């Protein structure tokens, strides 16, 4: 069990962040264990042939299917929305001793591979980043815009939960393993640790490719570690992940389609989770211009609302829209 004791200043410093690097690393786990990450099966089937020519031995070793993943490739994001190039640069700047120490935390690393990395940590770090870059280009780059839209919708949802219900509402449905009891925030985990956040705050990172698991960073530093990388963190499964690989939305109910038209009914049905005009156009196989016209009507009728998140406009059903759809 991981347990933090929250101070008032910690509550004020709770923030959300995204991490394309963590999506990348956890996707390598889903790639090898699709039975445990069944929602990603369509992606696994499409991706395995694309990466078959890559030597992922070192990456797979540092990110095992079960157990501890090396911290230097799965650290806490330093900003709300880093890009993958910036996170790769952070890996390149990892101190040699930190790389060696992190390898010691990963279970079942073959001695020959560990010796190779220990012999020249700087070269190993560059080699690992090059492999991750090639894997990103083939396996995840084309899907990142869709993943990002899902992450943005999750943060919008949880920000509203926090605004209307406070901290308890935020953590109530974050994940079944996460519990807030007074000033104690706990996460079920094989690793036992308890301590204070001590004013550092907590970073919440929604993950699509990490579904269905939660990953934590306690904030306890080892000697010589870069503290900025290891701020306390909970990475949790993003809402609506089951929709990520859908190609078509469910058909609208006949009665709703007869009332407002099949296209507008389809838009309302699809907006069970917030989405952008582009995402709706792709899922409904219509032009963004056509979707925009229908959204304007639905918005004027009070059935959908629009919110800007990180430079992106997201549409979501209103309470009236929910009632009509149901």
mmCIF file of N, CA, C and O in Angstrom, residues 3-11 14 167 171 179-186 195-199 201-202:
data_model
loop_
_atom_site.group_PDB
_atom_site.id
_atom_site.type_symbol
_atom_site.label_atom_id
_atom_site.label_comp_id
_atom_site.label_asym_id
_atom_site.label_seq_id
_atom_site.Cartn_x
_atom_site.Cartn_y
_atom_site.Cartn_z
ATOM 1 N N UNK A 3 0.789 5.236 0.712
ATOM 2 C CA UNK A 3 -0.070 6.184 1.424
ATOM 3 C C UNK A 3 0.656 7.512 1.600
ATOM 4 O O UNK A 3 1.797 7.553 2.063
ATOM 5 N N UNK A 4 -0.040 8.581 1.204
ATOM 6 C CA UNK A 4 0.468 9.930 1.429
ATOM 7 C C UNK A 4 -0.421 10.640 2.449
ATOM 8 O O UNK A 4 -1.643 10.466 2.442
ATOM 9 N N UNK A 5 0.181 11.459 3.288
ATOM 10 C CA UNK A 5 -0.573 12.358 4.165
ATOM 11 C C UNK A 5 -0.548 13.743 3.529
ATOM 12 O O UNK A 5 0.520 14.304 3.267
ATOM 13 N N UNK A 6 -1.728 14.274 3.272
ATOM 14 C CA UNK A 6 -1.852 15.533 2.545
ATOM 15 C C UNK A 6 -1.868 16.723 3.492
ATOM 16 O O UNK A 6 -2.633 16.735 4.468
ATOM 17 N N UNK A 7 -1.063 17.716 3.213
ATOM 18 C CA UNK A 7 -1.131 18.993 3.903
ATOM 19 C C UNK A 7 -1.984 19.947 3.063
ATOM 20 O O UNK A 7 -2.181 19.721 1.850
ATOM 21 N N UNK A 8 -2.498 21.035 3.655
ATOM 22 C CA UNK A 8 -3.291 21.988 2.866
ATOM 23 C C UNK A 8 -2.543 22.501 1.640
ATOM 24 O O UNK A 8 -3.134 22.672 0.568
ATOM 25 N N UNK A 9 -1.246 22.723 1.760
ATOM 26 C CA UNK A 9 -0.494 23.233 0.618
ATOM 27 C C UNK A 9 -0.368 22.186 -0.491
ATOM 28 O O UNK A 9 -0.214 22.525 -1.663
ATOM 29 N N UNK A 10 -0.430 20.897 -0.116
ATOM 30 C CA UNK A 10 -0.395 19.840 -1.128
ATOM 31 C C UNK A 10 -1.676 19.832 -1.945
ATOM 32 O O UNK A 10 -1.647 19.652 -3.171
ATOM 33 N N UNK A 11 -2.804 20.020 -1.270
ATOM 34 C CA UNK A 11 -4.094 20.041 -1.959
ATOM 35 C C UNK A 11 -4.106 21.157 -3.001
ATOM 36 O O UNK A 11 -4.600 20.995 -4.123
ATOM 37 N N UNK A 14 -2.185 20.105 -6.353
ATOM 38 C CA UNK A 14 -2.566 18.972 -7.188
ATOM 39 C C UNK A 14 -2.759 19.466 -8.617
ATOM 40 O O UNK A 14 -3.419 20.471 -8.856
ATOM 41 N N UNK A 167 -12.271 17.660 -3.344
ATOM 42 C CA UNK A 167 -11.231 16.649 -3.470
ATOM 43 C C UNK A 167 -11.797 15.232 -3.390
ATOM 44 O O UNK A 167 -11.347 14.328 -4.095
ATOM 45 N N UNK A 171 -11.310 12.042 -6.265
ATOM 46 C CA UNK A 171 -10.673 10.740 -6.072
ATOM 47 C C UNK A 171 -11.663 9.581 -5.985
ATOM 48 O O UNK A 171 -11.256 8.423 -6.090
ATOM 49 N N UNK A 179 -7.954 5.582 -2.752
ATOM 50 C CA UNK A 179 -8.901 5.943 -1.696
ATOM 51 C C UNK A 179 -8.419 7.189 -0.970
ATOM 52 O O UNK A 179 -7.252 7.279 -0.572
ATOM 53 N N UNK A 180 -9.342 8.140 -0.766
ATOM 54 C CA UNK A 180 -9.060 9.319 0.048
ATOM 55 C C UNK A 180 -9.867 9.212 1.330
ATOM 56 O O UNK A 180 -11.090 9.113 1.306
ATOM 57 N N UNK A 181 -9.167 9.223 2.470
ATOM 58 C CA UNK A 181 -9.816 9.145 3.777
ATOM 59 C C UNK A 181 -9.263 10.268 4.638
ATOM 60 O O UNK A 181 -8.173 10.157 5.209
ATOM 61 N N UNK A 182 -10.029 11.361 4.700
ATOM 62 C CA UNK A 182 -9.529 12.522 5.440
ATOM 63 C C UNK A 182 -8.319 13.112 4.753
ATOM 64 O O UNK A 182 -8.383 13.509 3.591
ATOM 65 N N UNK A 183 -7.198 13.152 5.469
ATOM 66 C CA UNK A 183 -5.978 13.700 4.882
ATOM 67 C C UNK A 183 -5.042 12.607 4.379
ATOM 68 O O UNK A 183 -3.877 12.873 4.088
ATOM 69 N N UNK A 184 -5.552 11.383 4.261
ATOM 70 C CA UNK A 184 -4.725 10.257 3.813
ATOM 71 C C UNK A 184 -5.201 9.754 2.459
ATOM 72 O O UNK A 184 -6.359 9.362 2.299
ATOM 73 N N UNK A 185 -4.298 9.770 1.495
ATOM 74 C CA UNK A 185 -4.577 9.289 0.146
ATOM 75 C C UNK A 185 -3.778 8.008 -0.049
ATOM 76 O O UNK A 185 -2.552 7.999 0.097
ATOM 77 N N UNK A 186 -4.474 6.907 -0.369
ATOM 78 C CA UNK A 186 -3.789 5.623 -0.477
ATOM 79 C C UNK A 186 -4.063 4.980 -1.832
ATOM 80 O O UNK A 186 -5.100 5.207 -2.453
ATOM 81 N N UNK A 195 4.189 8.199 3.833
ATOM 82 C CA UNK A 195 4.904 9.437 4.143
ATOM 83 C C UNK A 195 4.083 10.645 3.770
ATOM 84 O O UNK A 195 2.954 10.536 3.295
ATOM 85 N N UNK A 196 4.646 11.811 3.997
ATOM 86 C CA UNK A 196 3.974 13.057 3.685
ATOM 87 C C UNK A 196 4.375 13.554 2.300
ATOM 88 O O UNK A 196 5.482 13.278 1.829
ATOM 89 N N UNK A 197 3.455 14.300 1.683
ATOM 90 C CA UNK A 197 3.819 14.969 0.439
ATOM 91 C C UNK A 197 4.718 16.172 0.710
ATOM 92 O O UNK A 197 5.477 16.605 -0.147
ATOM 93 N N UNK A 198 4.607 16.709 1.914
ATOM 94 C CA UNK A 198 5.511 17.770 2.375
ATOM 95 C C UNK A 198 5.493 19.001 1.479
ATOM 96 O O UNK A 198 6.533 19.611 1.211
ATOM 97 N N UNK A 199 4.310 19.368 0.998
ATOM 98 C CA UNK A 199 4.181 20.596 0.233
ATOM 99 C C UNK A 199 4.560 20.494 -1.225
ATOM 100 O O UNK A 199 4.506 21.486 -1.951
ATOM 101 N N UNK A 201 3.000 18.736 -3.493
ATOM 102 C CA UNK A 201 1.844 18.532 -4.347
ATOM 103 C C UNK A 201 1.839 17.148 -4.963
ATOM 104 O O UNK A 201 2.674 16.292 -4.649
ATOM 105 N N UNK A 202 0.886 16.920 -5.872
ATOM 106 C CA UNK A 202 0.701 15.603 -6.489
ATOM 107 C C UNK A 202 0.315 15.803 -7.947
ATOM 108 O O UNK A 202 -0.530 16.632 -8.266
#
